[in-house]
Coordinates of C-alpha atoms in Angstrom, one line a residue:
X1 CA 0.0 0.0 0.0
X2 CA 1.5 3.5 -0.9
X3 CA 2.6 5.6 1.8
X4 CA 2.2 8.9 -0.5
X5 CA 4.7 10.8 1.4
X6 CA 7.7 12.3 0.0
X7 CA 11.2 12.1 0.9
X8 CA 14.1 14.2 -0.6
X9 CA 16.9 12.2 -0.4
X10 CA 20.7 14.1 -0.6
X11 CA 23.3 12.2 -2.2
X12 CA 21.0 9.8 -3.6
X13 CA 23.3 8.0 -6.4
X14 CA 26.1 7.7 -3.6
X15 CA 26.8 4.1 -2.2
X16 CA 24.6 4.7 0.9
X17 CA 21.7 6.9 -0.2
X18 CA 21.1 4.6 -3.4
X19 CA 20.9 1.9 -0.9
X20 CA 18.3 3.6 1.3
X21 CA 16.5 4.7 -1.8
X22 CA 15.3 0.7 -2.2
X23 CA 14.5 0.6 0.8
X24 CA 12.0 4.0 0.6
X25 CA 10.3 2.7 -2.5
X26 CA 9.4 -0.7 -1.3
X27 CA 7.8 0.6 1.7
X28 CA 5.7 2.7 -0.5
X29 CA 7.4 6.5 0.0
X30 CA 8.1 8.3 -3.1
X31 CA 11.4 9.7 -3.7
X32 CA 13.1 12.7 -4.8
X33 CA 16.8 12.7 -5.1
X34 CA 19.8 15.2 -6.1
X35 CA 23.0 14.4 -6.5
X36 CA 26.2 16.4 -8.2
X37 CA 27.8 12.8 -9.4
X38 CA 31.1 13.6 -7.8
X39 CA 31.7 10.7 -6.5
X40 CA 29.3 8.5 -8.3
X41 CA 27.1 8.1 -11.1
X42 CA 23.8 8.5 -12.1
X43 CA 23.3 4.6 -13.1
X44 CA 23.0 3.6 -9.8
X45 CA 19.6 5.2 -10.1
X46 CA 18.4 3.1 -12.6
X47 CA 19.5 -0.1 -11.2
X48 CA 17.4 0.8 -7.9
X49 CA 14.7 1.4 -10.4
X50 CA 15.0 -1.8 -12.1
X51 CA 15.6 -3.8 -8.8
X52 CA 12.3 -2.0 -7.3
X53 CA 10.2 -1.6 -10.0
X54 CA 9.3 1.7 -9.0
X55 CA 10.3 5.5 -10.5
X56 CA 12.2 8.0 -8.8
X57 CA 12.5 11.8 -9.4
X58 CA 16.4 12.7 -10.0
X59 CA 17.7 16.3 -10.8
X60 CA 22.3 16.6 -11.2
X61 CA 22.4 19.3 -8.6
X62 CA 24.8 21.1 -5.8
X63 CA 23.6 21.6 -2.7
X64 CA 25.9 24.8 -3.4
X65 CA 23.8 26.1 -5.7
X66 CA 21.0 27.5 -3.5
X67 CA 18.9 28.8 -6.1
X68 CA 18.6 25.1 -7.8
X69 CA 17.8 23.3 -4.3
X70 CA 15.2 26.4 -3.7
X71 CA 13.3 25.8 -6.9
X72 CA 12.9 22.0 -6.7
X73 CA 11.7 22.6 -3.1
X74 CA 8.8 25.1 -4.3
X75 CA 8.5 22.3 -7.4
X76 CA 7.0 19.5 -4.9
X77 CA 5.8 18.8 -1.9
X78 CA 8.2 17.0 0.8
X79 CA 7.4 15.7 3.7
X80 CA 10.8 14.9 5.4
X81 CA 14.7 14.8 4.1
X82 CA 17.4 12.4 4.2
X83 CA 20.8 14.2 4.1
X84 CA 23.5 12.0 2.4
X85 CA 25.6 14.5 0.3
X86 CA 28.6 15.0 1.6
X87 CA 32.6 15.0 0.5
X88 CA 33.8 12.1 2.8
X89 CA 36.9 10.6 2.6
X90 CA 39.5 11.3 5.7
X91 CA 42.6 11.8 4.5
X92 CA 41.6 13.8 1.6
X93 CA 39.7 16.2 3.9
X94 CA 43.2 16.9 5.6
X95 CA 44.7 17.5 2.4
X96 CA 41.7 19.7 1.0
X97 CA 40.0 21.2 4.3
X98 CA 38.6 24.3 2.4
X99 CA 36.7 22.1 -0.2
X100 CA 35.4 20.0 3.0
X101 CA 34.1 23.2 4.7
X102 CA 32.4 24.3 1.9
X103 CA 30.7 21.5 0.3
X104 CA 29.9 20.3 3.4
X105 CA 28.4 23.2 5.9
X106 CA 27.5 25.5 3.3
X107 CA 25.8 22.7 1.5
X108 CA 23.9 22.3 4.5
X109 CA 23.1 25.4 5.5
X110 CA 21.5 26.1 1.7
X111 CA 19.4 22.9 2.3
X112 CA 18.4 24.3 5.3
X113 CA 17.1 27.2 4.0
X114 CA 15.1 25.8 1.3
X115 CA 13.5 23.3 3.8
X116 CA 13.0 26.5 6.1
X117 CA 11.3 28.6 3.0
X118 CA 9.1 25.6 2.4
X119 CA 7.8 24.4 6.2
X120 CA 9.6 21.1 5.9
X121 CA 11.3 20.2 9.1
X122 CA 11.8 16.8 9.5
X123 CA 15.1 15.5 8.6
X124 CA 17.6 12.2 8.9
X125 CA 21.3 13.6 8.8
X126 CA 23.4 11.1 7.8
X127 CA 26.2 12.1 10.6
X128 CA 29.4 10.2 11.6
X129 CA 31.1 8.1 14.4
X130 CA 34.1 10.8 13.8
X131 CA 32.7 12.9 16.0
X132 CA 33.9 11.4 19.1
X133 CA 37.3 12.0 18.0
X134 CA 39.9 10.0 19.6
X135 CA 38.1 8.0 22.0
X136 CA 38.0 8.4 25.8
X137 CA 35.8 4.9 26.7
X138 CA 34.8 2.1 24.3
X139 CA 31.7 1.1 23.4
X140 CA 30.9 4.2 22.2
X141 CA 27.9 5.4 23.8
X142 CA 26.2 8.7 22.6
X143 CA 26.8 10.2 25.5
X144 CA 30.7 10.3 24.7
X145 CA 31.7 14.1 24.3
X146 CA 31.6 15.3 20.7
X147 CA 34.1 18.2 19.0
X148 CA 37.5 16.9 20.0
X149 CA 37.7 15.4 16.6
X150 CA 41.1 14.7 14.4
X151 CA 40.3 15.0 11.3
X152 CA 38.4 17.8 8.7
X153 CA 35.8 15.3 7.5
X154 CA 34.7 14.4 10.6
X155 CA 34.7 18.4 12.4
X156 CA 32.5 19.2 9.3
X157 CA 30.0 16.5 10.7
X158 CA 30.6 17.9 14.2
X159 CA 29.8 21.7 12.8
X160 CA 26.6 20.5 11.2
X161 CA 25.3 18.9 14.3
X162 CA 26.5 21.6 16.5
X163 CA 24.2 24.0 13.7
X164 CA 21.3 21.7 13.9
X165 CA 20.7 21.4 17.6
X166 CA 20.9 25.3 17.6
X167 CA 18.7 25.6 15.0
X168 CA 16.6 23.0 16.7
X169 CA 16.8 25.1 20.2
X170 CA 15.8 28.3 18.6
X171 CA 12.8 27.2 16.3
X172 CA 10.7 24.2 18.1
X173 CA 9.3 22.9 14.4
X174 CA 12.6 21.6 13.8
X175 CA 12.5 17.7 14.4
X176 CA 15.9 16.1 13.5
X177 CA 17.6 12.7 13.9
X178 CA 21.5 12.4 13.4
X179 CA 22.6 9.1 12.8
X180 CA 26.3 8.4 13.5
X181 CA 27.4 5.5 11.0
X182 CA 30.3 2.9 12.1
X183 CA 31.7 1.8 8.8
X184 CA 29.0 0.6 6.5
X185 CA 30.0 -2.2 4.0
X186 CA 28.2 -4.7 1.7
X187 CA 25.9 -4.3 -1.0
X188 CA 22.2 -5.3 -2.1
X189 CA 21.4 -9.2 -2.3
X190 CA 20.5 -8.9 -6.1
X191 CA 24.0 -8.1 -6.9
X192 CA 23.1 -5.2 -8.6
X193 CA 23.9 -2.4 -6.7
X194 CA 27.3 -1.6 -3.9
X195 CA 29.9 0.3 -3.5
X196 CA 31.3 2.0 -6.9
X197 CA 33.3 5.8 -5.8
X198 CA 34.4 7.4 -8.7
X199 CA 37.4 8.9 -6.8
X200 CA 40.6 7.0 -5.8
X201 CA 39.5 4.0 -3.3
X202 CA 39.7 5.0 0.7
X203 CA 36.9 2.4 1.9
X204 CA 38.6 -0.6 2.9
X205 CA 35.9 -2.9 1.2
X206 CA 36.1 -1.6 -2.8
X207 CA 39.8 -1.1 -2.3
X208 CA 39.8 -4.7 -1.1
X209 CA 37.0 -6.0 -3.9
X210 CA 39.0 -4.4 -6.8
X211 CA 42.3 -6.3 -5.4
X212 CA 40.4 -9.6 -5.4
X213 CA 39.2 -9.2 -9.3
X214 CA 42.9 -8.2 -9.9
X215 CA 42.4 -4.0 -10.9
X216 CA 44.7 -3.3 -8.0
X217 CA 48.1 -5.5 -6.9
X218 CA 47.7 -5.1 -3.4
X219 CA 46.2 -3.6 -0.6
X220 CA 47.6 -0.3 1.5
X221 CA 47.3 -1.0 4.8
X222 CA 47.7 2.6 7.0
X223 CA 49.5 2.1 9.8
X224 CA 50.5 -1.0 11.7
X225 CA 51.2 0.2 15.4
X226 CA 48.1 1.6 16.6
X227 CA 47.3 0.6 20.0
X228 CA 45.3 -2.8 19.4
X229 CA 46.3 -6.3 19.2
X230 CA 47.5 -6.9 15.9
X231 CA 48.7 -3.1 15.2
X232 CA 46.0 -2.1 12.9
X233 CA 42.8 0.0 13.4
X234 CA 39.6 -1.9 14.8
X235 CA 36.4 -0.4 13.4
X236 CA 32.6 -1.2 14.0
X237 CA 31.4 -2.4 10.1
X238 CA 27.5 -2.5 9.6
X239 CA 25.9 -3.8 6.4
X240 CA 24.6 -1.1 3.7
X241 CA 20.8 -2.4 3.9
X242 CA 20.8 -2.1 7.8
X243 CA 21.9 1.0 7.8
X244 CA 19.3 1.4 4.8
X245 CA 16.2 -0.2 7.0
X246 CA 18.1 2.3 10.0
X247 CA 16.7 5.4 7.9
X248 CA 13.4 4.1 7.2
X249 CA 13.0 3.4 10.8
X250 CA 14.5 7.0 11.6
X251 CA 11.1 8.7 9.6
X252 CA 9.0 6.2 11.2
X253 CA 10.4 7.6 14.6
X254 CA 10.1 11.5 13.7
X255 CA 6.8 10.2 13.1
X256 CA 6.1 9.4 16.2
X257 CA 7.8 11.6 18.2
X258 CA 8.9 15.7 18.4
X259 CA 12.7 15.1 19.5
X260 CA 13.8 18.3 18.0
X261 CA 17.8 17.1 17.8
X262 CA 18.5 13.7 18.4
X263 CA 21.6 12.0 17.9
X264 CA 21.3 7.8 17.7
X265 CA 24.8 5.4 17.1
X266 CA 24.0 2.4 13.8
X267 CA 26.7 -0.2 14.6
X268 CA 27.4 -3.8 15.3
X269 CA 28.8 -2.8 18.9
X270 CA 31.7 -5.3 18.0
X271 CA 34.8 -4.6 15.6
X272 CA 37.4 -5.9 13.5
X273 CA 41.1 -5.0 12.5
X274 CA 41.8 -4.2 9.3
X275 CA 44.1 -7.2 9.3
X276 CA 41.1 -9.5 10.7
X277 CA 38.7 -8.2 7.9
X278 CA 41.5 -9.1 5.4
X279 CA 41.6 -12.5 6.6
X280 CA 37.5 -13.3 7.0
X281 CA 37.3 -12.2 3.3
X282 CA 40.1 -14.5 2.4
X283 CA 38.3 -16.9 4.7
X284 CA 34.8 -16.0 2.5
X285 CA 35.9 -15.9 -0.8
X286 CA 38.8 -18.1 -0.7
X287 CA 41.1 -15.6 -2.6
X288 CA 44.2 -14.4 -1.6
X289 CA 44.7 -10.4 -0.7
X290 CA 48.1 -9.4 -1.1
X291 CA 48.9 -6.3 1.4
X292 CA 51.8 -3.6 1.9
X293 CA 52.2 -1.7 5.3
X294 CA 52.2 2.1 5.0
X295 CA 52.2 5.3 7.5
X296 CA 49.5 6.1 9.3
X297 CA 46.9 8.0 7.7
X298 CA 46.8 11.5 9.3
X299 CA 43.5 12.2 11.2
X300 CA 42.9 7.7 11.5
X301 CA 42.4 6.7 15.1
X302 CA 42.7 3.3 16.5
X303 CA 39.5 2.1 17.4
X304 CA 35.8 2.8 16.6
X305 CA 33.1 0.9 18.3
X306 CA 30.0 1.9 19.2
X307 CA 27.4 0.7 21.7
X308 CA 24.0 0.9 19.9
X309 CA 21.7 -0.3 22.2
X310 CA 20.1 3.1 22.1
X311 CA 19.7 3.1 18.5
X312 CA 18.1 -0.4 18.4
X313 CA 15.7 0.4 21.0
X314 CA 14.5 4.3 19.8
X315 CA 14.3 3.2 16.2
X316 CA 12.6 -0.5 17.2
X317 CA 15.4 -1.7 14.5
X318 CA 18.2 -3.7 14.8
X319 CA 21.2 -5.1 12.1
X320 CA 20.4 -8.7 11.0
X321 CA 23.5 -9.1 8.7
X322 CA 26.8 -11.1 9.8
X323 CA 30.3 -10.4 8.1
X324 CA 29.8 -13.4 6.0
X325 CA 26.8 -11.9 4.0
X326 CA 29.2 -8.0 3.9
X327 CA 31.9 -9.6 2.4
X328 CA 29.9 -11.6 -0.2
X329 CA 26.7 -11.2 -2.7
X330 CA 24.1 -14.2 -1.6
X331 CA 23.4 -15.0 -5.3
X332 CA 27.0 -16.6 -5.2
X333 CA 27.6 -19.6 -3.6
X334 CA 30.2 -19.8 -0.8
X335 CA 33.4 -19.6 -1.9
X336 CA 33.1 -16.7 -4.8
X337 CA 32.7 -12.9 -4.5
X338 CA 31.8 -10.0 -6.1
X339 CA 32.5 -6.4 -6.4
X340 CA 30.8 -3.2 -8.0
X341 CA 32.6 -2.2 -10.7
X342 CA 31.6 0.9 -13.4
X343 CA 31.3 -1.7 -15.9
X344 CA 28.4 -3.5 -13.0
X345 CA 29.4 -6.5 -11.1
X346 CA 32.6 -8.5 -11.5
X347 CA 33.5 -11.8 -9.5
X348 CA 34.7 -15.1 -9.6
X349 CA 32.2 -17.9 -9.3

């Protein structure tokens, strides 16, 4: 049964928001997405399409180009947004920290306004785990001060929450959930849709995927002294379609309740090295991944893990996904693997 209310989804040909897009349509919202194809491409559209069987409204658009946002606002009528864009890569926001400010707050702050122009205040933020910073306890709870972050990407994220609760303290129509992702990996079980940047790899997963199909030689691990027990950094991984079912359940929520800000962890509460998820995949797929040691990435920390009991009981959600079905697509059979490619899905059976 339709739904018949309208999400605008940010960043909706990226890796996550395509995802969450699937999940929209087949519980009966319609969509409306924008995207600037950066860092991705506009088929990932039509493969949610062809997967759902269901339309979605697209327009090639920068959130920095408030005039554009404005007019597609006044265009249709939304009910709540889903805000994915974002630059997001680490390293590259310490090496590009201008860009990062700009794409990233004053992105938001134009989408703010055009909600704002057109009385639509409910919103999912996709936020980060980088907001904690370093650290100070483990699990993560979200309770765990915020601000002291090390890295550009992640004090962007930290900036645009900081603006959100204000904005939700000084105008009570505001209702906002932030989400703080762990590291999201996988892809959809039809094998037509996952993780395909158009940039230089920095996830572990595709840079892993295109070194199993043989595009890359090896794998750069950064940094092999952290403080953990085999040198590399741990990190909480969640699959893409919980994460996806995580934002569905996040409307549901604002539905239910006026929370003005609230900020909610989506983990696994458990994580792996970077050395351990080399060896599950190899474990998985049964193929080799060669690997090189390199520095440590500026702005990394050791360790990520959240507790998100908090998360599982507001949103009445919870991940249902193991490690075995992140690494590799069910319509394999044990053994073989696949990875998103621009070409579409490679593997070896």
């Amino acid at each position: 049964m339709a739904n018949l209310k309208t999400v605008f989804v940010t960043g909706g040909t990226g890796y996550i928001g395509s995802h969450c897009i699937i999940d929209l349509l087949n519980e009966g919202y319609e969509v409306i997405t924008i995207d600037n194809l950066t860092n991705s491409r506009s088929g990932a559209l039509r493969r949610v399409q062809e997967i759902t069987g269901k339309s979605v409204t697209f327009y090639e658009c920068d959130l920095l180009d408030g005039r554009a946002v404005h007019a597609i606002f006044a265009k249709h009528k939304i009910d709540y947004v889903i805000h994915f864009a974002a630059m997001k890569a680490v390293g590259e926001s310490m090496q590009f920290p201008l860009i990062y400010y700009k794409n990233n707050v004053i992105g938001t702050i134009n989408l703010i306004e055009a909600m704002k122009a057109n009385s639509v205040y409910q919103m999912v933020f996709s936020s980060s785990c980088t907001v904690y910073g370093d650290p100070e306890h483990l699990p993560i709870t979200e309770d765990h001060p915020t601000g002291a972050v090390t890295n550009v990407y992640g004090r962007t994220k930290y900036l645009i929450e900081e603006m959100l609760k204000d904005l939700s303290h000084a105008e009570e129509k505001w209702n906002i959930i932030a989400l703080r992702y762990f590291n999201p990996v996988g892809a959809h079980p039809s094998g037509r849709l996952g993780e395909d940047p158009t940039k230089n790899f920095t996830n572990l997963m595709p840079y892993i995927g295109q070194v199993a199909i043989g595009k890359k030689p090896s794998l750069t691990i950064f940094g092999c002294d952290y403080d953990t027990p085999d040198g590399t950094g741990v990190r909480d991984y969640i699959h893409v379609m919980d994460l996806a079912s995580g934002h569905v359940s996040a409307l549901s929520k604002l539905d239910e309740e006026h929370l003005r800000f609230k900020p909610l962890n989506l983990g696994l509460g458990h994580g792996l090295s970077v050395l351990e998820f080399i060896k599950e995949f190899e474990r998985v797929s049964k193929v080799h991944i060669p690997y090189e040691y390199s520095g440590r990435r500026v702005g990394d920390v050791a360790t990520l893990v959240c507790d998100g009991t908090r998360g599982v009981k507001e949103l009445k959600w919870k991940p249902t996904r193991d490690f075995q079905v992140m690494y590799i697509q069910p319509r394999y059979r044990p053994g073989s693997f696949c990875v998103a490619t621009s070409e579409g899905f490679r593997g070896r059976d």
